[in-house]
XYZ file of N, CA, C and O in Angstrom:
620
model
N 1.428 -45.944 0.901
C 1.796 -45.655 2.277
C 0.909 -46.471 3.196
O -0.264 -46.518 2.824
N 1.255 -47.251 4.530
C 0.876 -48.051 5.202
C -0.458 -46.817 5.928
O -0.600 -45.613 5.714
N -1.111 -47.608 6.662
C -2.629 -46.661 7.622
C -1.181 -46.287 8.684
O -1.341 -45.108 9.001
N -0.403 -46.598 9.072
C 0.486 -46.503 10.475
C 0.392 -44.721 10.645
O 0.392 -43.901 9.727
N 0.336 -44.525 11.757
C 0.626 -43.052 12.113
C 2.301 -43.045 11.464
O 3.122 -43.960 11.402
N 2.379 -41.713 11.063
C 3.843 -41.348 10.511
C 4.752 -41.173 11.783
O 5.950 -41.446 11.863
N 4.064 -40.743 12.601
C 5.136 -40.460 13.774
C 5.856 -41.845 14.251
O 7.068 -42.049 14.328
N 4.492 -42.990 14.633
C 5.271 -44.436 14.875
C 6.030 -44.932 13.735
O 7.022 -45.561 14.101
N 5.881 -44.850 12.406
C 6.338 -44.953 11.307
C 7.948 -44.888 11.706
O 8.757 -45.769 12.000
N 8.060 -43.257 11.567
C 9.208 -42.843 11.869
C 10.229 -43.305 13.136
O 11.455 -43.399 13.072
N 9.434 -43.547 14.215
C 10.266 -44.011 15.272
C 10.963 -45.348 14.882
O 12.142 -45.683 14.992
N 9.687 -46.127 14.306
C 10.371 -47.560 13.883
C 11.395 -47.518 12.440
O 12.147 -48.471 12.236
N 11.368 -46.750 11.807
C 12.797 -46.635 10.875
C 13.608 -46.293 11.585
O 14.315 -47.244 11.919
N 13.978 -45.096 12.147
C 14.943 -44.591 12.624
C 15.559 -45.993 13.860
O 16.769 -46.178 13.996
N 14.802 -46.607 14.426
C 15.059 -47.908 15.408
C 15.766 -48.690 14.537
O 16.975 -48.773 14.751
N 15.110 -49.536 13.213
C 15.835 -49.934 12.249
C 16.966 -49.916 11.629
O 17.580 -50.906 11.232
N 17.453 -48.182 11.468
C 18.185 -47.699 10.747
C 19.690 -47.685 11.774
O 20.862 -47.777 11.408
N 19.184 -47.551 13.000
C 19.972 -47.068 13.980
C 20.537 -49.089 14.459
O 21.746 -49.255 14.621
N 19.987 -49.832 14.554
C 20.014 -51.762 14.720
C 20.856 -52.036 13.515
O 21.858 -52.733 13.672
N 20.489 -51.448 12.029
C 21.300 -51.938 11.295
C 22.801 -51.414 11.235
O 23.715 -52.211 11.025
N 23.032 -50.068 11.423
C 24.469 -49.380 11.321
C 25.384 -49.663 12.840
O 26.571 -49.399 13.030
N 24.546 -50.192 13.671
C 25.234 -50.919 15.140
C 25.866 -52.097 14.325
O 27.095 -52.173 14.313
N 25.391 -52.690 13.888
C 25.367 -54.264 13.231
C 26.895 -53.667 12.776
O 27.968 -53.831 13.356
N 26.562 -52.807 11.350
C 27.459 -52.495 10.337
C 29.119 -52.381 11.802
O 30.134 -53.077 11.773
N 28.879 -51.633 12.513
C 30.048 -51.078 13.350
C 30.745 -52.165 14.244
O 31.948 -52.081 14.491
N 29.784 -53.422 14.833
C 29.981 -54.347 15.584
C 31.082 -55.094 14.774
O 32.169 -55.591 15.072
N 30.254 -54.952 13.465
C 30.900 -56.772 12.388
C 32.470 -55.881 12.081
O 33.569 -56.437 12.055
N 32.263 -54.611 11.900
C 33.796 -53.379 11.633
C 34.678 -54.395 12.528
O 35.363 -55.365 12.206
N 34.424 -53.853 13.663
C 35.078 -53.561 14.919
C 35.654 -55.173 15.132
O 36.884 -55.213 15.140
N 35.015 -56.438 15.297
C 35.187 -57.756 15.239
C 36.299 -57.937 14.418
O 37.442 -58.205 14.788
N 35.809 -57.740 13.035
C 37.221 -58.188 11.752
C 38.317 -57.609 11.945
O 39.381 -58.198 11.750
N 38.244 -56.161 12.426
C 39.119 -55.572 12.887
C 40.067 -56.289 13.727
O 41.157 -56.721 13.352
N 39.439 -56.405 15.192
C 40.418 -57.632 15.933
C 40.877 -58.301 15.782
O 42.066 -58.344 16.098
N 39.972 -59.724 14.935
C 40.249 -60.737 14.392
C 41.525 -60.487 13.817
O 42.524 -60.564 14.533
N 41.599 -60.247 12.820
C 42.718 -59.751 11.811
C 43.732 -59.215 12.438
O 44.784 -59.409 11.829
N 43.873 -58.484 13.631
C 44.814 -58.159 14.162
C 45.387 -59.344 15.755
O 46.405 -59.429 16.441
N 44.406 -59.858 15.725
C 45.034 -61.240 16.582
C 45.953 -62.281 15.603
O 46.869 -62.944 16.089
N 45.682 -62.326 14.520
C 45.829 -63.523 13.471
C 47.532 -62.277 13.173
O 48.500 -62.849 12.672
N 47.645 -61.174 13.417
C 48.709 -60.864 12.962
C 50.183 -61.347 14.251
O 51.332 -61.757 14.086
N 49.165 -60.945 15.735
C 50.427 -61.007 16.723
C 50.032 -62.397 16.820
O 50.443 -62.597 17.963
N 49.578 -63.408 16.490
C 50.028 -64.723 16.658
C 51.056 -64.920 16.500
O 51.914 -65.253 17.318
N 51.147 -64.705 15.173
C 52.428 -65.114 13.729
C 53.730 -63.980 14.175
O 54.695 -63.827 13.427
N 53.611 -63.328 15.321
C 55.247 -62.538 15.930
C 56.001 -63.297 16.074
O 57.055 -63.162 15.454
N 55.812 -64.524 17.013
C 56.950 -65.389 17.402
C 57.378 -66.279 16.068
O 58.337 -67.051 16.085
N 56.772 -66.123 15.239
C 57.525 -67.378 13.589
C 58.509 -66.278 13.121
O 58.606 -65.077 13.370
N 59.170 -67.105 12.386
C 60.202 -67.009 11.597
C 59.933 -65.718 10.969
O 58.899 -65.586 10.313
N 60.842 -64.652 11.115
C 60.700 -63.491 11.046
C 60.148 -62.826 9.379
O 59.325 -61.962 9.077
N 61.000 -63.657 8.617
C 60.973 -62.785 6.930
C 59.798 -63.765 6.602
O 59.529 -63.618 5.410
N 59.274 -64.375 6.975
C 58.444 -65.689 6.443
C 56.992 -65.264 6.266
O 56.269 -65.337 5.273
N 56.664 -64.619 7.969
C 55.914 -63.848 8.009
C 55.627 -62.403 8.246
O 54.818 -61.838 8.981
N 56.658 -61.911 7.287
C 56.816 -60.832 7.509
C 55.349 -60.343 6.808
O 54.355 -59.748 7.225
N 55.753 -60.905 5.557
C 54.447 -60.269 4.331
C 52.877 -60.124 4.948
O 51.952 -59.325 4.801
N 53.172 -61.664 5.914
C 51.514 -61.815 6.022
C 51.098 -60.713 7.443
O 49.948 -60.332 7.666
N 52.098 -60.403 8.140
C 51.907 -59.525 8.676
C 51.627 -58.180 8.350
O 50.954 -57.451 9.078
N 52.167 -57.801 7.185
C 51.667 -56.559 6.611
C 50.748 -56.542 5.488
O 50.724 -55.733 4.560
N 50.133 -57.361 5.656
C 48.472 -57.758 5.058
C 47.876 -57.789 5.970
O 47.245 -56.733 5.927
N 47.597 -58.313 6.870
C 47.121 -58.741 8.172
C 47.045 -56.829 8.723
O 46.361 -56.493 9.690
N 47.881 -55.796 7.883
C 47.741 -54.677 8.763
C 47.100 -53.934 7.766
O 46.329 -53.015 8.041
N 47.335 -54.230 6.776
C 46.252 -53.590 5.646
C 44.929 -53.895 5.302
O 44.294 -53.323 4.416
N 44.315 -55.263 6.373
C 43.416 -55.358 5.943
C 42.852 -54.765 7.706
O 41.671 -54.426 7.780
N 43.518 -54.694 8.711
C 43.110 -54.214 9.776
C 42.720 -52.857 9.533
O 41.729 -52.299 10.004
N 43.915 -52.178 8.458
C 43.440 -50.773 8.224
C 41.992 -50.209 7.178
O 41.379 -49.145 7.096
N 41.895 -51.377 6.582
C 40.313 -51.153 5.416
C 39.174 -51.074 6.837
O 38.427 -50.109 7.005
N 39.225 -52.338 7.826
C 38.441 -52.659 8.944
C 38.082 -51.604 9.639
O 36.897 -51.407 9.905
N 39.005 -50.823 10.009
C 39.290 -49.622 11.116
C 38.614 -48.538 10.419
O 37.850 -47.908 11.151
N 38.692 -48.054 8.944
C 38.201 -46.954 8.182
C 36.387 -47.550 8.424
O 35.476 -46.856 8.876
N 36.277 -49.108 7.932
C 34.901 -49.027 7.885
C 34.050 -48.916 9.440
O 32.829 -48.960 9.591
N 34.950 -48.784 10.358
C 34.527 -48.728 11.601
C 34.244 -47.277 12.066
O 33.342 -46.895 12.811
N 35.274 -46.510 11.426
C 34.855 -45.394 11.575
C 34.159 -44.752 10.900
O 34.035 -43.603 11.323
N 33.295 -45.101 9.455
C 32.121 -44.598 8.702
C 30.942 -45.057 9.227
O 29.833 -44.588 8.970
N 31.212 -46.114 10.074
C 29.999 -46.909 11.033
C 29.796 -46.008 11.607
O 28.709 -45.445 11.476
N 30.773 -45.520 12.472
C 30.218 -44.980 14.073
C 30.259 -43.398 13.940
O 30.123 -42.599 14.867
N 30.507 -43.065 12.400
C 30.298 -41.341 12.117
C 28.547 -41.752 11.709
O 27.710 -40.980 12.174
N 28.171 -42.636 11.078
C 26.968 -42.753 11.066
C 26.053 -42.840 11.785
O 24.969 -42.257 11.763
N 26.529 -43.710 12.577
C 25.731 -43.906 13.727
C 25.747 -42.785 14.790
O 24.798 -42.924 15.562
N 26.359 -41.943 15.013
C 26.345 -40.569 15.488
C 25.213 -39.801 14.789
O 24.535 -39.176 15.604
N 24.797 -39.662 13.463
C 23.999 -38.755 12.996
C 22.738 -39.325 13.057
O 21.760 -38.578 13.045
N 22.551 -40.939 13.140
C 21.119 -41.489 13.564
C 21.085 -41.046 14.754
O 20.122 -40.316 14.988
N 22.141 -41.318 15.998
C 21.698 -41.035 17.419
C 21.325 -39.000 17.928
O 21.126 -38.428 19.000
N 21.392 -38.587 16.605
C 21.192 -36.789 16.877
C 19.879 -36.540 15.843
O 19.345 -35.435 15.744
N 19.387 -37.868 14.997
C 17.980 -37.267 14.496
C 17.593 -37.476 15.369
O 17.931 -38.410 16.097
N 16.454 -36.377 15.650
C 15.163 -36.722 16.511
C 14.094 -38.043 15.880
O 13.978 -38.498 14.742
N 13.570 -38.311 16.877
C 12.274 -39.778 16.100
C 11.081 -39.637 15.630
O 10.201 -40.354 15.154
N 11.419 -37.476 16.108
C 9.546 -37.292 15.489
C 10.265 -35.863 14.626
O 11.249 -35.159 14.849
N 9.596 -35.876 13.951
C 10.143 -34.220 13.018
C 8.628 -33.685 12.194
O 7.677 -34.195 11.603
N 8.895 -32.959 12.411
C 7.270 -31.860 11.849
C 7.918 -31.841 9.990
O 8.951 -31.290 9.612
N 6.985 -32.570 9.177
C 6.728 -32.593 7.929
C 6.773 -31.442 7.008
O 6.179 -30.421 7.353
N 7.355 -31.469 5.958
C 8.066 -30.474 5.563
C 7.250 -30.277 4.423
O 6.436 -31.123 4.053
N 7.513 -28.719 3.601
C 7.311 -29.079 1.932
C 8.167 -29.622 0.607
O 7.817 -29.870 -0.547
N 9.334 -29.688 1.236
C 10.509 -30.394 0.839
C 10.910 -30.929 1.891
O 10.917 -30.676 3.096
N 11.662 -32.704 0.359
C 12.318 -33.401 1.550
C 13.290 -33.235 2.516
O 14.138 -32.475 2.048
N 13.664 -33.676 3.964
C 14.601 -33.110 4.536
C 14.994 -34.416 5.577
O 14.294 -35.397 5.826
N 16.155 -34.131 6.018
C 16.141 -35.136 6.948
C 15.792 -35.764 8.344
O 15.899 -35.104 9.378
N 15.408 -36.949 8.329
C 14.617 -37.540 8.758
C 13.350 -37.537 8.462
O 12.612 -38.033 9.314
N 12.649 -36.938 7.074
C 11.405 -37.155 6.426
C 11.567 -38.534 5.775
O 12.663 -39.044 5.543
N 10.367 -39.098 5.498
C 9.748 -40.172 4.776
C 9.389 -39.727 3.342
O 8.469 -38.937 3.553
N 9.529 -39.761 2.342
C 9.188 -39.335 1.376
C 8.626 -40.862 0.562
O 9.157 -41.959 0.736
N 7.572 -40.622 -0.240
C 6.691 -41.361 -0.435
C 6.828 -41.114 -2.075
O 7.024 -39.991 -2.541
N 6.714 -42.188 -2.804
C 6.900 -41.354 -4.657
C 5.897 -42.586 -5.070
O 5.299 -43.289 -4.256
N 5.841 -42.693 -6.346
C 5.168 -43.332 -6.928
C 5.879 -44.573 -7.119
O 5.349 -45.599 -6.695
N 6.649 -44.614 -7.513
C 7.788 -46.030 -7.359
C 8.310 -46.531 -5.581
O 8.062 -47.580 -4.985
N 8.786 -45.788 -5.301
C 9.197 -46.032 -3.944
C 8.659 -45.221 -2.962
O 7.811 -44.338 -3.093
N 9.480 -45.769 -1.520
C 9.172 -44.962 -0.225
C 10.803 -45.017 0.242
O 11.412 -46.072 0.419
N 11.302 -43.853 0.382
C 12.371 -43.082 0.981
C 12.280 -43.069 2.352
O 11.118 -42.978 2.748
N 13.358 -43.146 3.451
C 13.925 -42.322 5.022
C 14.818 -41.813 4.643
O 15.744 -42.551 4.306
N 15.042 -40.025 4.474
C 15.907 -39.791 4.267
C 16.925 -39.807 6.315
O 16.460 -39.418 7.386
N 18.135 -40.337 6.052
C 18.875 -40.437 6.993
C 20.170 -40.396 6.943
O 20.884 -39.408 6.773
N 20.672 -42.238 7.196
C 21.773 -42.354 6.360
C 22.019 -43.095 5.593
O 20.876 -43.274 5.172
N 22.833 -43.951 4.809
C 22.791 -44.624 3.205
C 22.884 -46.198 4.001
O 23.804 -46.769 4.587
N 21.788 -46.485 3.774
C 22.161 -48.190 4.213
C 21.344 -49.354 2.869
O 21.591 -50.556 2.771
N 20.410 -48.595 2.009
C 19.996 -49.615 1.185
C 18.575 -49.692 1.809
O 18.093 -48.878 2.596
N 17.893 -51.002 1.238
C 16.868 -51.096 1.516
C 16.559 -51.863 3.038
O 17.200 -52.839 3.427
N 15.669 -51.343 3.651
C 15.216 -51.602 4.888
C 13.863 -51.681 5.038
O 13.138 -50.766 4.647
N 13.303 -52.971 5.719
C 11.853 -53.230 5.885
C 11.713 -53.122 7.363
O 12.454 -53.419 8.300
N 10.020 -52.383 7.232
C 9.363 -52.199 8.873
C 7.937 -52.425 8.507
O 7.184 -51.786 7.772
N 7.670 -54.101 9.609
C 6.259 -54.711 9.257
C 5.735 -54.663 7.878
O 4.663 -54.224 7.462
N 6.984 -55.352 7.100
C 7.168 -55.621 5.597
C 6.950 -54.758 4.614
O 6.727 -54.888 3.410
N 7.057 -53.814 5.366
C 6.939 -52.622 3.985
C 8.359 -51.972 3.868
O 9.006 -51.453 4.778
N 8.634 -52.085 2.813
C 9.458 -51.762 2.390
C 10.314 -50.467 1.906
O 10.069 -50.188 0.733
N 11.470 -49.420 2.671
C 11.971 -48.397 2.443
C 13.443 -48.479 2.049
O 14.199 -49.420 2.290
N 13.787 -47.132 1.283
C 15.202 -47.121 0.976
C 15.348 -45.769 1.842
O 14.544 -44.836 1.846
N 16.775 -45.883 2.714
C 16.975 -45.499 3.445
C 18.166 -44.857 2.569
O 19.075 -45.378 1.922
N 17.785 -43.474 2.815
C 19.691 -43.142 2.120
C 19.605 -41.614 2.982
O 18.714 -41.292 3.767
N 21.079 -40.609 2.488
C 21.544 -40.045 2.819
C 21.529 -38.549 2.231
O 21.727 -38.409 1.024
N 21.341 -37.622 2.905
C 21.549 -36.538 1.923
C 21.747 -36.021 0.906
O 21.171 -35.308 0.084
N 23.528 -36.925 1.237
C 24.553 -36.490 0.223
C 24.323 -37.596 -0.993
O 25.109 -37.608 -1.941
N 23.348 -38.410 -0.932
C 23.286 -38.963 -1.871
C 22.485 -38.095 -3.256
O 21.716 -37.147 -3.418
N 23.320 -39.234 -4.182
C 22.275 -38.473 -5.440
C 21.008 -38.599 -5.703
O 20.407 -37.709 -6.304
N 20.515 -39.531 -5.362
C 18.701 -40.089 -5.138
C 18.252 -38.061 -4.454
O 17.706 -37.111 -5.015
N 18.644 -38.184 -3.538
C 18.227 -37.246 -2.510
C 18.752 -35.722 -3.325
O 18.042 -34.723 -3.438
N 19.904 -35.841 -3.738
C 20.105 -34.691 -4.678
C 19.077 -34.006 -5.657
O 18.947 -32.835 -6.011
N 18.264 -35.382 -6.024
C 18.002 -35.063 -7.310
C 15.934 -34.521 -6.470
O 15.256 -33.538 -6.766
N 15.689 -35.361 -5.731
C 14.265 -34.971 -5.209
C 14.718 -33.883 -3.942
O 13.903 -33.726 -3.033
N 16.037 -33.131 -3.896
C 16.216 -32.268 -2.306
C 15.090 -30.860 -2.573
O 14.683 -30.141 -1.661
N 14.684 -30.680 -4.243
C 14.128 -28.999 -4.034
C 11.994 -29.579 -4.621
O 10.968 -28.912 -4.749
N 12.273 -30.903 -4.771
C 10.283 -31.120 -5.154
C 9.976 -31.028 -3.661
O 10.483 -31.060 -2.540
N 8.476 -30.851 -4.550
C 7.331 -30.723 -2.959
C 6.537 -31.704 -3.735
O 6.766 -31.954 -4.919
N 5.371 -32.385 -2.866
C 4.497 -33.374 -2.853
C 3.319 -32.619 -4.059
O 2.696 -31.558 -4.066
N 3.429 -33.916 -5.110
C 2.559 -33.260 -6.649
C 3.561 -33.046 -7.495
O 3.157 -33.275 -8.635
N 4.884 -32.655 -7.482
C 6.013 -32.338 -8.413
C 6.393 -33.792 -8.824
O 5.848 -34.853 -8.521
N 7.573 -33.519 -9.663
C 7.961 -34.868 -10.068
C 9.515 -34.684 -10.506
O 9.766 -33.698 -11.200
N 10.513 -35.504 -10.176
C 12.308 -35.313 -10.381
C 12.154 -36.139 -11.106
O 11.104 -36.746 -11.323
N 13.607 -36.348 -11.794
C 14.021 -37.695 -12.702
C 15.444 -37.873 -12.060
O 16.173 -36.916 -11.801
N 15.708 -38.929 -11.874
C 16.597 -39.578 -11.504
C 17.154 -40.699 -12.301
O 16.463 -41.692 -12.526
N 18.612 -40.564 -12.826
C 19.010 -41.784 -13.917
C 17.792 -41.751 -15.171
O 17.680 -42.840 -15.735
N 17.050 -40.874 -15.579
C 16.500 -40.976 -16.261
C 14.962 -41.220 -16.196
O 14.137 -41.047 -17.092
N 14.770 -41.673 -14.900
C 13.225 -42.224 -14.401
C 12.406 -41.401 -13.696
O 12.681 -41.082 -12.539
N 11.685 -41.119 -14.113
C 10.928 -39.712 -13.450
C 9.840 -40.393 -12.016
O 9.265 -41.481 -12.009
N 9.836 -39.554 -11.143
C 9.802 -39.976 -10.008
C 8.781 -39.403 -9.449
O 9.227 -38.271 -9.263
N 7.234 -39.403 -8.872
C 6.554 -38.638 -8.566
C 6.216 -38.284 -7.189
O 5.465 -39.137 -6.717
N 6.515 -37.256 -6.294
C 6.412 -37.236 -4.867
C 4.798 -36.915 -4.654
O 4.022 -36.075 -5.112
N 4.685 -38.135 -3.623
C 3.223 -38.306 -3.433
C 2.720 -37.864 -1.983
O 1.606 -37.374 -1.798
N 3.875 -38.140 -0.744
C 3.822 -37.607 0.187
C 4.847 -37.205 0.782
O 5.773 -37.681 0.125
N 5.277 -36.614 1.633
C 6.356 -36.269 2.757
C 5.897 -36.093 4.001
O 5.275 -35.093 4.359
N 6.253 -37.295 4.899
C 5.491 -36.728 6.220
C 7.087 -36.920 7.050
O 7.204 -36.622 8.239
């Protein structure tokens, strides 16, 4: 664990976490358009010609639109954690959990994320990582996929 106070710690993940799932919703929202400009171009051609590519052009608008809206359900639950949370004896969300292999934000599922190069995995509740460490306290130890995991801190 870095010397950083946990509280600035925390503000700067959650800043992170909250920059990267904007990103995730922006790039949604873009392809989305894109893909749906590239469809009403092709209205005025030859009707059966492009018919097909028009209804690709709407199926892939519709994958776009779903991932836009897992963006911005996400990004709703970063913008309702608070940036400071009183440290728990189990992990919870918006704790930092600290193990012997890794360092955890529990939040929402984005993968790995660095703040002033240290390195966290940011995931989600409902994930199984988080499933499997949701009932240790700091000194216990979970296994996950087989790898036993030792919680060293939770702030």
């Amino acid at each position: 664990m870095t010397t950083k106070e946990p509280t600035t710690l925390k503000q700067q993940l959650l800043a992170e976490c909250r920059r990267v799932q904007q990103q995730k919703a922006d790039t949604a929202r873009q392809a989305m358009l894109d893909v749906q400009e590239s469809a009403n171009e092709s209205q005025g051609a030859i009707e059966d010609k492009f018919e097909s590519f028009r209804e690709a052009c709407q199926i892939q608008r519709d994958l776009y639109a779903r991932q836009l809206d897992e963006a911005l359900s996400s990004l709703q639950v970063l913008q309702r954690l608070p940036e400071t949370r009183t440290p728990r004896e189990e992990p919870g969300l918006g704790n930092i959990v600290v193990t012997n292999a890794q360092r955890f934000y529990i939040a929402v599922s984005l993968g790995e994320i660095a703040v002033e190069g240290e390195k966290y995995f940011a995931i989600s509740a409902f994930s199984p990582m988080y499933q499997a460490m949701a009932k240790s306290r700091v000194g216990q130890t979970f296994n996950f996929r087989g790898k036993p995991y030792r919680i060293e801190a939770i702030f």
